[in-house]
Short mmCIF file of C-alpha atoms in Angstrom, two decimals:
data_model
loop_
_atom_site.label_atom_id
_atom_site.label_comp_id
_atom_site.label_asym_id
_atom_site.label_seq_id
_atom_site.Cartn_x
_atom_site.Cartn_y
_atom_site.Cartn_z
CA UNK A 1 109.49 149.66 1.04
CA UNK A 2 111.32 150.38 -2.62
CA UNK A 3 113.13 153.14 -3.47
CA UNK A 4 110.68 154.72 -5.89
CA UNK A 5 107.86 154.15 -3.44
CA UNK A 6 109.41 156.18 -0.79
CA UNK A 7 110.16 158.99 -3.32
CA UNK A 8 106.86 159.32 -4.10
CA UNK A 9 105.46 159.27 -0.65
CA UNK A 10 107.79 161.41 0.37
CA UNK A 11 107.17 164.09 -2.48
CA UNK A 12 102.72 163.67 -1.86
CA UNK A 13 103.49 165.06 1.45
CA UNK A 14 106.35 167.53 0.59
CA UNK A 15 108.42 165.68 3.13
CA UNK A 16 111.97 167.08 2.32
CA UNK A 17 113.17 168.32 6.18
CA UNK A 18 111.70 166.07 9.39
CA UNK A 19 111.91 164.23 12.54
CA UNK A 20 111.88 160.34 12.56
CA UNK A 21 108.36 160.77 13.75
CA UNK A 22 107.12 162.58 11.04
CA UNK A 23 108.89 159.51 9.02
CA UNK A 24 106.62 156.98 10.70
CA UNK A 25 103.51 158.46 10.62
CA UNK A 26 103.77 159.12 6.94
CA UNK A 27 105.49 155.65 6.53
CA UNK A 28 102.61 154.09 8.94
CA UNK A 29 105.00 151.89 9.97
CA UNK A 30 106.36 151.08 14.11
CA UNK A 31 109.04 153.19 15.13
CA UNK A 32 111.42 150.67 15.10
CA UNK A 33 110.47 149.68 11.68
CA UNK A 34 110.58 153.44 11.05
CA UNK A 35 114.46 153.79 12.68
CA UNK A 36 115.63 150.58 10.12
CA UNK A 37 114.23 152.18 7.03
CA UNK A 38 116.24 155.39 8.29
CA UNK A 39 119.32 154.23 8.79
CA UNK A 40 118.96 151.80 5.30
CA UNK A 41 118.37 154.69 3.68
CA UNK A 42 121.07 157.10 5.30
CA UNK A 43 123.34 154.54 4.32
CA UNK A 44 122.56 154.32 1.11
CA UNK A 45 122.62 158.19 0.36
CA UNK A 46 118.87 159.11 0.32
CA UNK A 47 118.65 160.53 3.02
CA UNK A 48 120.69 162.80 4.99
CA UNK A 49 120.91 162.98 9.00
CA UNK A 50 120.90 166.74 9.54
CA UNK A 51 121.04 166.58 13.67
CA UNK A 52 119.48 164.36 16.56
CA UNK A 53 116.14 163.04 14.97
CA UNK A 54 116.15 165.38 12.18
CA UNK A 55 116.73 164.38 8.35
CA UNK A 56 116.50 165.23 4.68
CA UNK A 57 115.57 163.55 1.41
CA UNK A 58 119.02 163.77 -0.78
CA UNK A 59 116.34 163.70 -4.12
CA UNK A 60 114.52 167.00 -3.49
CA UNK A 61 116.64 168.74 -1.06
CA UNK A 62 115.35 171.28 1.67
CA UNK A 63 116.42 174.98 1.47
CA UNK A 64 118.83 176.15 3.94
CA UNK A 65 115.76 178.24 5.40
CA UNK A 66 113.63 175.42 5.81
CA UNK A 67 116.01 173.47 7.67
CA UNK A 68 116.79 176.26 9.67
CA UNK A 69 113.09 176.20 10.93
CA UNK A 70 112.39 172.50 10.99
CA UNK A 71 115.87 171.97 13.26
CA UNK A 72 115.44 173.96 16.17
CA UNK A 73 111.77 175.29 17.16
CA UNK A 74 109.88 177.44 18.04
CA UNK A 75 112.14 179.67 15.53
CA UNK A 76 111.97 182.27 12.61
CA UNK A 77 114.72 183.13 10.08
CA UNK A 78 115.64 186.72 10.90
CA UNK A 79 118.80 188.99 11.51
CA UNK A 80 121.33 189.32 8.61
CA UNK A 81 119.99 186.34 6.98
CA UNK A 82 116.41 188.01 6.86
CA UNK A 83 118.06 191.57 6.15
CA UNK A 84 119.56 190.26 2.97
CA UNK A 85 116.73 188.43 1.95
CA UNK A 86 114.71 191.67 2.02
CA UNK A 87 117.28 193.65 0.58
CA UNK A 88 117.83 195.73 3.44
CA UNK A 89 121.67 195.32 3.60
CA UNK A 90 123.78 194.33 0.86
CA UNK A 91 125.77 191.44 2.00
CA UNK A 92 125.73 188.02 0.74
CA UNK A 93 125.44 186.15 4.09
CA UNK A 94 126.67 182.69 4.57
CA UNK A 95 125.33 181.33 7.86
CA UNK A 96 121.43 180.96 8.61
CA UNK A 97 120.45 183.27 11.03
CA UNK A 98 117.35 182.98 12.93
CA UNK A 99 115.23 184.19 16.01
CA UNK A 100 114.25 182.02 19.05
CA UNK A 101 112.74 181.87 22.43
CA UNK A 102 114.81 178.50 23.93
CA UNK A 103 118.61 178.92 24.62
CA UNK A 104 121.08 180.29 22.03
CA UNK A 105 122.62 178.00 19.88
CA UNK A 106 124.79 176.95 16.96
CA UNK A 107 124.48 173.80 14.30
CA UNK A 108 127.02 173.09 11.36
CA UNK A 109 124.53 171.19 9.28
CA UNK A 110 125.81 170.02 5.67
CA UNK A 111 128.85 172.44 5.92
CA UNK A 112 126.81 175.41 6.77
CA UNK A 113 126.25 177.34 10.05
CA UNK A 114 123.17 177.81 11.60
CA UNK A 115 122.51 180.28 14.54
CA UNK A 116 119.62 180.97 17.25
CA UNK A 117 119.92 183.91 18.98
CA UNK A 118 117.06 183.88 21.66
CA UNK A 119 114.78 186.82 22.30
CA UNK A 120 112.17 187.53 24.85
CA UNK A 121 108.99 185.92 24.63
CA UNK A 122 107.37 189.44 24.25
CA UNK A 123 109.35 189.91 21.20
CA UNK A 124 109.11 186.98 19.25
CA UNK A 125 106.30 188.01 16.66
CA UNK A 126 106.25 190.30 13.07
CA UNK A 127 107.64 186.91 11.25
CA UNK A 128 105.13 185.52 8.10
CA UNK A 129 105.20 182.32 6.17
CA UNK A 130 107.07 183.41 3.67
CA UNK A 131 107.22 181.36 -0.02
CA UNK A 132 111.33 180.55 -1.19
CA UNK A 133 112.81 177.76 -3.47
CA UNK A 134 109.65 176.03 -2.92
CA UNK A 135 108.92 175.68 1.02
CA UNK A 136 107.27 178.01 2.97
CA UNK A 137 109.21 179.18 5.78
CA UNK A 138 108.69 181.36 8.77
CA UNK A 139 110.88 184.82 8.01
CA UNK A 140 111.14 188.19 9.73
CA UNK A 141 108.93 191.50 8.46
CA UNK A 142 112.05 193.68 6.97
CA UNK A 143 111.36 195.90 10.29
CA UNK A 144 111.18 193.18 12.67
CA UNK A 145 114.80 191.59 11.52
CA UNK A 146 116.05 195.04 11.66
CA UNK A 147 114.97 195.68 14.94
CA UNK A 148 115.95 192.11 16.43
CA UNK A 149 119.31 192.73 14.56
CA UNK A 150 119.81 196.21 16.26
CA UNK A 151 118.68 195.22 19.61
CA UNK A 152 121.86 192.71 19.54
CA UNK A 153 123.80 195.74 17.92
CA UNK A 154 122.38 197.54 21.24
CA UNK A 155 123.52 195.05 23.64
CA UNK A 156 126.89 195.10 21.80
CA UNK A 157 126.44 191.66 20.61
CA UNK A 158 126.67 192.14 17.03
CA UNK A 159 128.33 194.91 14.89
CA UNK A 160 126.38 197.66 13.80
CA UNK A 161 126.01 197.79 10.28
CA UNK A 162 126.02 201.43 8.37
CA UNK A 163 125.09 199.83 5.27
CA UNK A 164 121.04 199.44 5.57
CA UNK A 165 118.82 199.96 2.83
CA UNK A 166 115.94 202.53 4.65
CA UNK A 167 114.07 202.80 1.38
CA UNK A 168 112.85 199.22 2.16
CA UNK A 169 111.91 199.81 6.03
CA UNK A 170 108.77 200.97 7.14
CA UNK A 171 110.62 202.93 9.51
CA UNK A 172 107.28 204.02 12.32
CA UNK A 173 107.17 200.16 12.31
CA UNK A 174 110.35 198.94 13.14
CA UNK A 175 110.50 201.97 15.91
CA UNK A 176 106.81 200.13 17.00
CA UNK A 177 108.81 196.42 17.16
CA UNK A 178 111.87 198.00 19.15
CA UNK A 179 109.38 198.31 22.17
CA UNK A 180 108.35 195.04 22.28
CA UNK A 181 112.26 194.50 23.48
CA UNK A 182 111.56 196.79 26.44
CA UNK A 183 115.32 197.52 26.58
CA UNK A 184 115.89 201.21 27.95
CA UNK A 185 117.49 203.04 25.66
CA UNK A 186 116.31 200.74 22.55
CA UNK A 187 113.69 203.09 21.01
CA UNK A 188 115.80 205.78 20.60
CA UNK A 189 118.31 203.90 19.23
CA UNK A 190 116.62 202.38 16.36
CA UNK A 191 115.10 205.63 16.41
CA UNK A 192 118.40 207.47 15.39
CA UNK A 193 119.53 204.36 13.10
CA UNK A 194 116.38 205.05 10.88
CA UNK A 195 116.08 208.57 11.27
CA UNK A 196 112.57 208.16 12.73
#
């Protein structure tokens, strides 16, 4: 397949993060087939190996959020990541950080570190596809990265920030997300950080 081809296939079906598999089917080629064109093409610069089976055109690049969600599933981007996004804290934040149900986790994927805290089952919900630089991602509600932020804040797993933006917090719902945690003592926690 030329160069120019593959460019346009890949941009019809908005293929800028995926597996090898995703590669064949929209290639409809064997998977061996599939695996050469890869690794010509990783050689050649256009396309990027961004962990295991997982790559990225170099011609339309992913956002970090994207990749965040494509690399590791099921997963959502919340925490500080989300809480800047939103507005909620201030902070420029450098690393992806991001919700999940499977084990905990870290990637350095083109220089940049991506994290997966896990959560219970019960609380992994109140994330939207959510439109940014042109993919839609799955992000955190402002209340529901607030509340899976402070429940690690709770556990003493992260530091508690003082710096949140309320005025963008629907405060009766992030006190309604901190019970999906189930974590005694949780409720009134949040409860006291948003003055609920």
């Amino acid at each position: 397949m030329k160069l120019l081809e593959f460019q346009d296939k890949a941009k019809s079906h908005n293929l800028r993060a995926f597996t090898a598999g995703e590669f064949q089917r929209i290639m409809g080629s064997s998977k061996k087939a599939a695996q050469e064109l890869l690794g010509r093409y990783a050689k050649k610069g256009v396309v990027a190996k961004l962990r295991n089976n997982y790559y990225m055109v170099m011609h339309d690049p992913p956002s970090a959020y994207l990749i965040s969600n494509k690399v590791y599933r099921p997963s959502y981007i919340s925490f500080e990541t989300a809480l800047s996004h939103h507005g909620v804290i201030p902070e420029t934040v450098y690393e992806i950080t991001a919700a999940t149900t499977k084990a905990t986790r870290e990637f350095n994927i083109q220089g940049r570190i991506f994290r997966y805290h896990k959560i219970k089952k019960a609380a992994y919900t109140g994330y939207v596809p959510t439109e940014t630089d042109g993919d839609t991602i799955l992000m955190a509600e402002p209340e529901k990265a607030l509340a899976d932020y402070l429940y690690f804040a709770h556990m003493g797993k992260k530091t508690p920030n003082e710096r949140f933006n309320l005025g963008r917090i629907d405060k009766k719902k992030a006190v309604d997300y901190s019970r999906l945690y189930k974590r005694k003592g949780f409720t009134e926690f949040i409860k006291n950080v948003v003055g609920e």
